[in-house]
mmCIF file of C-alpha atoms in Angstrom:
data_model
loop_
_atom_site.group_PDB
_atom_site.id
_atom_site.type_symbol
_atom_site.label_atom_id
_atom_site.label_comp_id
_atom_site.label_asym_id
_atom_site.label_seq_id
_atom_site.Cartn_x
_atom_site.Cartn_y
_atom_site.Cartn_z
ATOM 1 C CA MET M 229 97.734 -45.113 -55.915
ATOM 2 C CA SER M 230 95.671 -42.631 -58.245
ATOM 3 C CA ASP M 231 92.874 -44.973 -57.607
ATOM 4 C CA ILE M 232 93.561 -44.155 -53.505
ATOM 5 C CA LEU M 233 93.083 -40.638 -54.419
ATOM 6 C CA ASP M 234 90.558 -40.674 -56.424
ATOM 7 C CA SER M 235 88.507 -42.614 -53.863
ATOM 8 C CA GLY M 236 88.652 -39.971 -51.172
ATOM 9 C CA PRO M 237 86.925 -36.964 -52.034
ATOM 10 C CA ASP M 238 84.011 -39.318 -53.394
ATOM 11 C CA SER M 239 83.540 -41.344 -49.986
ATOM 12 C CA ASP M 240 83.404 -37.484 -47.521
ATOM 13 C CA SER M 241 80.837 -36.176 -50.663
ATOM 14 C CA GLY M 242 79.005 -39.030 -49.953
ATOM 15 C CA SER M 243 78.712 -39.140 -46.343
ATOM 16 C CA ASP M 244 77.483 -35.946 -46.129
ATOM 17 C CA LEU M 245 74.237 -36.181 -48.076
ATOM 18 C CA ASP M 246 73.611 -39.562 -46.541
ATOM 19 C CA PRO M 247 69.767 -39.636 -47.208
ATOM 20 C CA ALA M 248 68.801 -41.872 -44.164
ATOM 21 C CA ARG M 249 70.488 -39.269 -41.588
ATOM 22 C CA VAL M 250 68.546 -36.774 -42.913
ATOM 23 C CA LEU M 251 65.036 -38.311 -42.988
ATOM 24 C CA ARG M 252 66.577 -39.310 -38.625
ATOM 25 C CA MET M 253 66.434 -35.918 -38.122
ATOM 26 C CA ALA M 254 63.778 -34.920 -39.442
ATOM 27 C CA ALA M 255 62.019 -37.359 -37.479
ATOM 28 C CA LEU M 256 62.905 -36.712 -34.329
ATOM 29 C CA GLY M 257 62.238 -32.729 -34.789
ATOM 30 C CA LEU M 258 59.014 -33.647 -36.001
ATOM 31 C CA GLY M 259 58.787 -35.959 -32.940
ATOM 32 C CA LEU M 260 59.636 -33.283 -30.680
ATOM 33 C CA LEU M 261 57.217 -31.106 -31.831
ATOM 34 C CA VAL M 262 53.824 -33.336 -31.233
ATOM 35 C CA VAL M 263 55.296 -34.189 -27.656
ATOM 36 C CA LEU M 264 55.460 -30.516 -27.316
ATOM 37 C CA GLY M 265 52.325 -30.116 -28.468
ATOM 38 C CA LEU M 266 50.242 -32.579 -26.526
ATOM 39 C CA LEU M 267 51.994 -31.424 -22.922
ATOM 40 C CA LEU M 268 50.793 -27.917 -23.897
ATOM 41 C CA GLY M 269 47.142 -29.364 -24.953
ATOM 42 C CA GLY M 270 46.759 -30.867 -21.728
ATOM 43 C CA TYR M 271 47.016 -28.169 -19.743
ATOM 44 C CA HIS M 272 44.208 -25.867 -18.831
ATOM 45 C CA GLN M 273 43.844 -22.380 -16.755
ATOM 46 C CA VAL M 274 40.118 -22.104 -14.947
ATOM 47 C CA PRO M 275 39.837 -18.414 -14.057
ATOM 48 C CA GLU M 276 38.666 -16.800 -10.843
ATOM 49 C CA GLY M 277 34.843 -16.545 -10.917
ATOM 50 C CA HIS M 278 34.497 -19.621 -13.284
ATOM 51 C CA VAL M 279 34.053 -23.062 -12.678
ATOM 52 C CA GLY M 280 35.384 -25.690 -15.686
ATOM 53 C CA VAL M 281 33.136 -28.081 -16.359
ATOM 54 C CA GLN M 282 35.193 -30.930 -17.850
ATOM 55 C CA LYS M 283 34.358 -33.100 -21.106
ATOM 56 C CA SER M 284 35.623 -35.957 -23.028
ATOM 57 C CA PHE M 285 35.457 -36.145 -26.708
ATOM 58 C CA GLY M 286 32.915 -33.382 -26.304
ATOM 59 C CA ALA M 287 30.566 -35.011 -23.719
ATOM 60 C CA VAL M 288 30.378 -33.122 -20.375
ATOM 61 C CA THR M 289 31.523 -36.227 -17.867
ATOM 62 C CA GLY M 290 30.237 -34.467 -14.653
ATOM 63 C CA ASP M 291 33.686 -33.436 -13.312
ATOM 64 C CA GLU M 292 34.537 -29.910 -12.454
ATOM 65 C CA LEU M 293 37.586 -28.050 -11.930
ATOM 66 C CA ALA M 294 38.254 -25.747 -9.285
ATOM 67 C CA PRO M 295 39.921 -22.052 -10.624
ATOM 68 C CA GLY M 296 43.346 -22.660 -10.724
ATOM 69 C CA ALA M 297 46.062 -24.792 -12.840
ATOM 70 C CA HIS M 298 45.004 -27.999 -14.255
ATOM 71 C CA LEU M 299 46.454 -31.243 -16.192
ATOM 72 C CA ILE M 300 43.926 -33.120 -18.452
ATOM 73 C CA ALA M 301 44.086 -35.465 -21.084
ATOM 74 C CA PRO M 302 45.106 -34.136 -24.317
ATOM 75 C CA VAL M 303 43.365 -34.512 -27.278
ATOM 76 C CA LYS M 304 40.910 -36.598 -25.480
ATOM 77 C CA ASP M 305 39.283 -34.066 -22.901
ATOM 78 C CA SER M 306 38.567 -30.561 -22.838
ATOM 79 C CA VAL M 307 37.377 -27.640 -20.611
ATOM 80 C CA GLN M 308 34.266 -25.856 -20.787
ATOM 81 C CA ASP M 309 35.074 -22.538 -18.079
ATOM 82 C CA VAL M 310 31.223 -21.336 -16.976
ATOM 83 C CA GLU M 311 31.121 -18.067 -15.194
ATOM 84 C CA ILE M 312 29.199 -18.455 -11.878
ATOM 85 C CA ARG M 313 29.544 -14.471 -11.102
ATOM 86 C CA PRO M 314 26.391 -12.595 -11.390
ATOM 87 C CA ARG M 315 25.663 -11.409 -14.700
ATOM 88 C CA THR M 316 23.040 -9.094 -16.579
ATOM 89 C CA TYR M 317 21.019 -9.401 -19.671
ATOM 90 C CA THR M 318 19.887 -5.837 -21.131
ATOM 91 C CA MET M 319 17.017 -5.053 -23.692
ATOM 92 C CA ALA M 320 17.245 -1.257 -24.402
ATOM 93 C CA ASN M 321 15.691 0.985 -26.987
ATOM 94 C CA THR M 322 19.414 3.141 -26.814
ATOM 95 C CA ARG M 323 21.566 1.938 -30.020
ATOM 96 C CA GLY M 324 24.215 -0.228 -28.715
ATOM 97 C CA GLU M 325 23.105 -0.122 -24.766
ATOM 98 C CA GLY M 326 21.913 -3.482 -25.081
ATOM 99 C CA ASP M 327 23.364 -7.134 -25.620
ATOM 100 C CA ARG M 328 22.469 -6.776 -29.431
ATOM 101 C CA ALA M 329 25.563 -4.691 -30.051
ATOM 102 C CA GLY M 330 24.298 -1.671 -32.865
ATOM 103 C CA ARG M 331 20.598 -1.761 -32.888
ATOM 104 C CA ALA M 332 17.695 -0.714 -30.385
ATOM 105 C CA ASP M 333 16.999 -3.887 -28.402
ATOM 106 C CA ALA M 334 14.077 -2.485 -26.124
ATOM 107 C CA VAL M 335 10.917 -4.370 -25.501
ATOM 108 C CA THR M 336 7.819 -3.239 -27.806
ATOM 109 C CA VAL M 337 4.414 -3.545 -26.233
ATOM 110 C CA GLN M 338 0.862 -2.419 -26.309
ATOM 111 C CA THR M 339 -1.303 -0.455 -23.607
ATOM 112 C CA VAL M 340 -5.145 -1.286 -23.474
ATOM 113 C CA ASN M 341 -5.544 2.074 -25.180
ATOM 114 C CA GLY M 342 -3.519 0.640 -27.988
ATOM 115 C CA THR M 343 -0.186 2.791 -27.085
ATOM 116 C CA THR M 344 2.975 1.330 -28.302
ATOM 117 C CA VAL M 345 5.635 1.934 -25.648
ATOM 118 C CA GLU M 346 9.159 0.479 -25.594
ATOM 119 C CA ILE M 347 10.280 -0.924 -22.636
ATOM 120 C CA ASP M 348 14.132 -1.194 -21.301
ATOM 121 C CA ILE M 349 14.811 -3.715 -18.842
ATOM 122 C CA THR M 350 17.816 -5.796 -16.967
ATOM 123 C CA VAL M 351 17.538 -8.911 -15.925
ATOM 124 C CA ARG M 352 20.506 -10.019 -13.361
ATOM 125 C CA TYR M 353 21.167 -13.046 -12.622
ATOM 126 C CA ARG M 354 23.805 -15.978 -12.409
ATOM 127 C CA VAL M 355 24.819 -19.958 -12.828
ATOM 128 C CA GLU M 356 23.953 -21.756 -9.963
ATOM 129 C CA GLN M 357 27.281 -22.717 -8.546
ATOM 130 C CA SER M 358 26.494 -26.326 -7.280
ATOM 131 C CA ASN M 359 25.456 -26.966 -10.863
ATOM 132 C CA PRO M 360 27.230 -25.818 -13.825
ATOM 133 C CA SER M 361 27.645 -29.364 -15.198
ATOM 134 C CA ARG M 362 24.157 -29.342 -15.754
ATOM 135 C CA PHE M 363 24.045 -26.020 -17.119
ATOM 136 C CA VAL M 364 26.621 -26.517 -19.916
ATOM 137 C CA THR M 365 24.321 -29.762 -20.785
ATOM 138 C CA GLU M 366 21.305 -27.873 -20.755
ATOM 139 C CA TRP M 367 22.453 -24.334 -22.755
ATOM 140 C CA ARG M 368 25.766 -25.068 -23.719
ATOM 141 C CA THR M 369 26.560 -21.236 -22.848
ATOM 142 C CA VAL M 370 25.323 -18.631 -21.289
ATOM 143 C CA GLU M 371 24.451 -16.565 -24.621
ATOM 144 C CA GLN M 372 22.354 -19.683 -25.638
ATOM 145 C CA ALA M 373 20.094 -19.044 -21.825
ATOM 146 C CA GLU M 374 19.577 -15.328 -22.820
ATOM 147 C CA GLN M 375 18.001 -15.746 -26.073
ATOM 148 C CA ARG M 376 16.719 -18.977 -25.978
ATOM 149 C CA LEU M 377 15.147 -18.843 -22.198
ATOM 150 C CA ILE M 378 15.569 -15.258 -20.418
ATOM 151 C CA ARG M 379 14.909 -13.038 -23.908
ATOM 152 C CA PRO M 380 11.496 -14.700 -24.882
ATOM 153 C CA SER M 381 10.471 -15.080 -21.181
ATOM 154 C CA ILE M 382 10.602 -11.278 -20.789
ATOM 155 C CA ARG M 383 8.959 -10.336 -23.755
ATOM 156 C CA SER M 384 5.767 -12.596 -23.573
ATOM 157 C CA ARG M 385 4.925 -11.667 -19.786
ATOM 158 C CA LEU M 386 5.440 -7.704 -20.601
ATOM 159 C CA ARG M 387 2.980 -7.845 -23.432
ATOM 160 C CA ASP M 388 0.529 -9.336 -21.525
ATOM 161 C CA GLU M 389 0.993 -7.106 -18.400
ATOM 162 C CA ALA M 390 0.901 -4.415 -20.356
ATOM 163 C CA ALA M 391 -2.254 -5.234 -21.996
ATOM 164 C CA GLY M 392 -4.168 -4.334 -18.968
ATOM 165 C CA ILE M 393 -2.429 -0.802 -17.993
ATOM 166 C CA GLN M 394 -3.894 2.495 -19.226
ATOM 167 C CA THR M 395 -1.149 4.293 -21.216
ATOM 168 C CA SER M 396 -1.751 7.006 -18.485
ATOM 169 C CA GLU M 397 -0.101 4.677 -16.071
ATOM 170 C CA ILE M 398 2.403 2.863 -17.438
ATOM 171 C CA TYR M 399 5.057 4.963 -17.323
ATOM 172 C CA THR M 400 4.376 6.157 -13.476
ATOM 173 C CA SER M 401 6.227 4.670 -10.660
ATOM 174 C CA ASN M 402 3.104 2.540 -10.217
ATOM 175 C CA GLY M 403 3.264 1.264 -13.661
ATOM 176 C CA ARG M 404 7.003 0.576 -13.711
ATOM 177 C CA GLU M 405 6.581 -1.710 -10.735
ATOM 178 C CA ARG M 406 3.613 -3.413 -12.110
ATOM 179 C CA LEU M 407 5.805 -4.607 -15.149
ATOM 180 C CA GLY M 408 8.740 -5.087 -13.121
ATOM 181 C CA THR M 409 7.117 -7.613 -10.181
ATOM 182 C CA ALA M 410 5.368 -9.440 -13.483
ATOM 183 C CA ALA M 411 8.241 -9.783 -15.395
ATOM 184 C CA GLN M 412 10.051 -10.919 -12.389
ATOM 185 C CA GLU M 413 7.284 -13.689 -11.544
ATOM 186 C CA LYS M 414 7.593 -14.681 -15.201
ATOM 187 C CA LEU M 415 11.412 -15.743 -14.631
ATOM 188 C CA GLU M 416 11.278 -16.987 -11.285
ATOM 189 C CA SER M 417 8.891 -19.425 -12.491
ATOM 190 C CA ALA M 418 11.222 -20.527 -15.366
ATOM 191 C CA PHE M 419 14.055 -20.519 -13.677
ATOM 192 C CA GLU M 420 12.916 -22.951 -11.210
ATOM 193 C CA SER M 421 13.639 -26.179 -13.357
ATOM 194 C CA GLU M 422 16.767 -24.790 -14.529
ATOM 195 C CA ALA M 423 20.469 -24.351 -13.388
ATOM 196 C CA LEU M 424 19.907 -20.816 -13.337
ATOM 197 C CA VAL M 425 19.410 -18.301 -10.559
ATOM 198 C CA LEU M 426 17.517 -14.924 -11.042
ATOM 199 C CA GLU M 427 18.603 -11.994 -9.146
ATOM 200 C CA GLU M 428 16.771 -9.151 -10.066
ATOM 201 C CA VAL M 429 14.310 -7.609 -13.070
ATOM 202 C CA GLN M 430 14.616 -3.921 -13.470
ATOM 203 C CA VAL M 431 12.568 -1.628 -15.391
ATOM 204 C CA ARG M 432 14.855 1.016 -16.628
ATOM 205 C CA ASP M 433 12.492 3.164 -18.735
ATOM 206 C CA VAL M 434 9.483 3.595 -20.319
ATOM 207 C CA ASP M 435 9.540 5.494 -23.358
ATOM 208 C CA LEU M 436 6.023 6.825 -25.100
ATOM 209 C CA PRO M 437 5.802 7.873 -28.782
ATOM 210 C CA SER M 438 6.275 11.820 -28.719
ATOM 211 C CA SER M 439 3.121 12.448 -30.572
ATOM 212 C CA TYR M 440 1.500 11.081 -26.638
ATOM 213 C CA ASP M 441 4.391 13.104 -24.748
ATOM 214 C CA GLU M 442 3.256 16.526 -26.332
ATOM 215 C CA ALA M 443 -0.076 15.420 -25.766
ATOM 216 C CA LEU M 444 0.801 14.743 -22.200
ATOM 217 C CA ASN M 445 2.531 18.040 -22.344
ATOM 218 C CA GLU M 446 -0.276 20.009 -23.374
ATOM 219 C CA LYS M 447 -2.976 18.201 -20.798
ATOM 220 C CA GLU M 448 -0.186 19.442 -17.695
ATOM 221 C CA ILE M 449 -0.249 22.659 -18.842
ATOM 222 C CA ALA M 450 -3.940 22.902 -19.245
ATOM 223 C CA LYS M 451 -4.269 21.399 -15.687
ATOM 224 C CA GLN M 452 -2.021 23.990 -14.193
ATOM 225 C CA ARG M 453 -3.783 26.899 -16.184
ATOM 226 C CA VAL M 454 -7.259 24.921 -14.267
ATOM 227 C CA GLN M 455 -5.435 25.165 -11.254
ATOM 228 C CA LYS M 456 -4.672 28.421 -11.108
ATOM 229 C CA LYS M 457 -7.739 29.668 -12.109
ATOM 230 C CA GLU M 458 -9.677 27.518 -9.275
ATOM 231 C CA PHE M 459 -7.264 29.070 -7.127
ATOM 232 C CA GLU M 460 -8.093 32.698 -7.727
ATOM 233 C CA ILE M 461 -11.602 31.892 -7.306
ATOM 234 C CA GLN M 462 -10.988 30.567 -4.158
ATOM 235 C CA GLN M 463 -9.014 33.133 -3.000
ATOM 236 C CA ALA M 464 -11.493 35.692 -4.771
ATOM 237 C CA ARG M 465 -14.190 33.568 -2.169
ATOM 238 C CA LYS M 466 -12.144 33.971 0.528
ATOM 239 C CA ASP M 467 -11.556 37.808 0.152
ATOM 240 C CA LYS M 468 -15.377 38.457 -0.452
ATOM 241 C CA GLU M 469 -15.654 36.453 2.460
ATOM 242 C CA GLN M 470 -13.144 38.625 4.837
ATOM 243 C CA GLN M 471 -15.191 41.913 3.383
ATOM 244 C CA GLU M 472 -18.493 40.551 4.477
ATOM 245 C CA ILE M 473 -17.040 39.866 7.841
ATOM 246 C CA ARG M 474 -15.477 43.179 8.075
ATOM 247 C CA ALA M 475 -18.943 44.740 7.152
ATOM 248 C CA GLU M 476 -20.845 42.301 9.645
ATOM 249 C CA ALA M 477 -18.421 43.526 12.245
ATOM 250 C CA ASP M 478 -18.551 47.049 11.143
ATOM 251 C CA ALA M 479 -22.206 46.935 11.531
ATOM 252 C CA ARG M 480 -22.778 45.200 14.622
ATOM 253 C CA VAL M 481 -20.195 47.805 16.528
ATOM 254 C CA ILE M 482 -22.168 50.853 15.107
ATOM 255 C CA GLU M 483 -25.337 48.774 16.395
ATOM 256 C CA ILE M 484 -23.867 48.530 19.779
ATOM 257 C CA ARG M 485 -22.942 52.181 20.021
ATOM 258 C CA GLY M 486 -26.462 53.471 18.954
ATOM 259 C CA ARG M 487 -27.658 51.031 21.892
ATOM 260 C CA ALA M 488 -25.242 52.193 23.994
ATOM 261 C CA LEU M 489 -25.928 56.168 23.333
ATOM 262 C CA ARG M 490 -29.681 55.158 23.286
ATOM 263 C CA ASP M 491 -29.416 53.740 26.571
ATOM 264 C CA ASN M 492 -27.193 56.384 27.793
ATOM 265 C CA PRO M 493 -27.690 60.236 26.599
ATOM 266 C CA ILE M 494 -25.412 62.016 28.465
ATOM 267 C CA VAL M 495 -22.600 59.947 26.619
ATOM 268 C CA LEU M 496 -23.842 61.731 23.360
ATOM 269 C CA LYS M 497 -23.999 65.007 24.669
ATOM 270 C CA GLN M 498 -20.039 64.739 26.387
ATOM 271 C CA GLN M 499 -19.129 63.803 22.805
ATOM 272 C CA TYR M 500 -20.849 66.624 21.158
ATOM 273 C CA VAL M 501 -19.253 68.930 23.630
ATOM 274 C CA LYS M 502 -15.504 67.187 22.683
ATOM 275 C CA SER M 503 -16.622 67.559 19.159
ATOM 276 C CA ILE M 504 -16.636 71.712 19.280
ATOM 277 C CA ASP M 505 -13.655 73.399 17.925
ATOM 278 C CA ALA M 506 -11.447 75.429 20.333
ATOM 279 C CA SER M 507 -12.170 78.149 17.753
ATOM 280 C CA ASP M 508 -15.800 78.241 17.599
ATOM 281 C CA LYS M 509 -17.860 80.576 19.595
ATOM 282 C CA VAL M 510 -21.008 78.758 21.626
ATOM 283 C CA ILE M 511 -23.734 80.542 22.579
ATOM 284 C CA LEU M 512 -25.853 78.546 25.789
ATOM 285 C CA ALA M 513 -29.485 79.809 25.423
ATOM 286 C CA THR M 514 -32.922 78.247 25.870
ATOM 287 C CA ASP M 515 -36.092 78.112 23.116
ATOM 288 C CA ARG M 516 -39.551 79.238 24.295
ATOM 289 C CA ASP M 517 -40.268 75.873 25.938
ATOM 290 C CA GLY M 518 -37.169 75.777 28.179
ATOM 291 C CA THR M 519 -35.460 73.624 25.955
ATOM 292 C CA PRO M 520 -31.825 74.200 25.845
ATOM 293 C CA ILE M 521 -30.155 75.653 22.723
ATOM 294 C CA ILE M 522 -26.578 76.101 21.931
ATOM 295 C CA LEU M 523 -25.711 78.872 19.408
ATOM 296 C CA GLN M 524 -22.643 77.989 17.616
ATOM 297 C CA THR M 525 -20.440 80.440 15.045
ATOM 298 C CA ASP M 526 -17.946 79.700 12.817
ATOM 299 C CA GLY M 527 -14.441 80.197 13.770
ATOM 300 C CA GLY M 528 -12.398 83.192 12.156
ATOM 301 C CA GLY M 529 -16.127 84.875 10.832
ATOM 302 C CA SER M 530 -16.596 87.653 8.074
ATOM 303 C CA GLY M 531 -17.558 90.039 10.417
ATOM 304 C CA ASN M 532 -21.447 89.756 9.333
ATOM 305 C CA THR M 533 -23.934 90.346 12.226
ATOM 306 C CA SER M 534 -26.786 87.666 12.746
ATOM 307 C CA GLN M 535 -29.895 87.777 15.236
ATOM 308 C CA VAL M 536 -31.051 84.556 16.375
ATOM 309 C CA ASP M 537 -34.415 84.266 18.141
ATOM 310 C CA ILE M 538 -34.269 81.999 20.795
ATOM 311 C CA GLY M 539 -37.819 82.141 22.048
ATOM 312 C CA GLY M 540 -40.324 84.180 23.424
ATOM 313 C CA SER M 541 -38.677 88.078 23.250
ATOM 314 C CA ALA M 542 -35.375 87.010 23.908
ATOM 315 C CA SER M 543 -32.859 87.048 20.879
ATOM 316 C CA VAL M 544 -29.116 86.767 20.608
ATOM 317 C CA ASN M 545 -26.828 89.493 18.012
ATOM 318 C CA THR M 546 -23.618 87.282 16.425
ATOM 319 C CA THR M 547 -20.910 88.155 14.515
ATOM 320 C CA GLY M 548 -20.736 85.689 11.270
ATOM 321 C CA PRO M 549 -22.758 82.649 10.444
ATOM 322 C CA VAL M 550 -24.673 81.274 13.004
ATOM 323 C CA ARG M 551 -25.727 77.692 13.629
ATOM 324 C CA ALA M 552 -28.458 76.990 15.779
ATOM 325 C CA THR M 553 -28.145 73.251 17.544
ATOM 326 C CA PRO M 554 -30.961 71.971 19.560
ATOM 327 C CA THR M 555 -28.803 70.573 22.681
ATOM 328 C CA PRO M 556 -29.743 66.090 22.244
#
């Protein structure tokens, strides 16, 4: 009886610690984790504006997935998302503005004069929508294409083009357009055999050395001074010409009036009569030869009496100063 009582607790304790049961439960949990991981690994979401390029054990298969959810074979297959929307690649002199964060990244060139110039440029491009698998095969990522194709092509072409441009021209609109056109032609040629489409090349800024900027400003100031002086000289010349024209006009008027008076002496006599002040005393007489003489005294005389001989035995007594004026 005691043997039976002792055997009960021993058997219950042994069933709770059954190693086989513990191993089975652990294997079941591990299996569930593996299945869950495999299911999750077989799902891929392609975002909008992208194309999914499918790979098998890392090699491009040529299969492409449209935006949306897709199931793939886990472990064996994978998907690389390739953006087909327009992208921009910028090389700028301002730190952090270009695609190389944290440092200036402009294209450095030299003009025909030997001046070092920094050029900010932006390239707008996209992956060819109809062939993203070829792009992934050749370049793997857009960053690789930018560093190995776009960047060196732009730098070499801008340097070649700038070497034939004067410093005084490179920063003008014509110079910028010339640089942009040269860069665009170079990239269009490079993109012909690639799964890339070039949309635009834009020269954003041309940064000249500060010493050249100062010299340019001084030159512009001197130019403005010269222009101002030339304007003053031209203005003085015009004023002189106008004065000469007025003088010639006045002389012409005097000449015409003199000719008219010579041709018409009666007019001169009439003008003289009109010029006599109303306060003057006028005496009309003739000289010895019978020529008329006008004896004119100043108005408001001083009371002095003068005698004027008017010819022969004739004379005239006047009070105040007397002016004897032959008639014209």
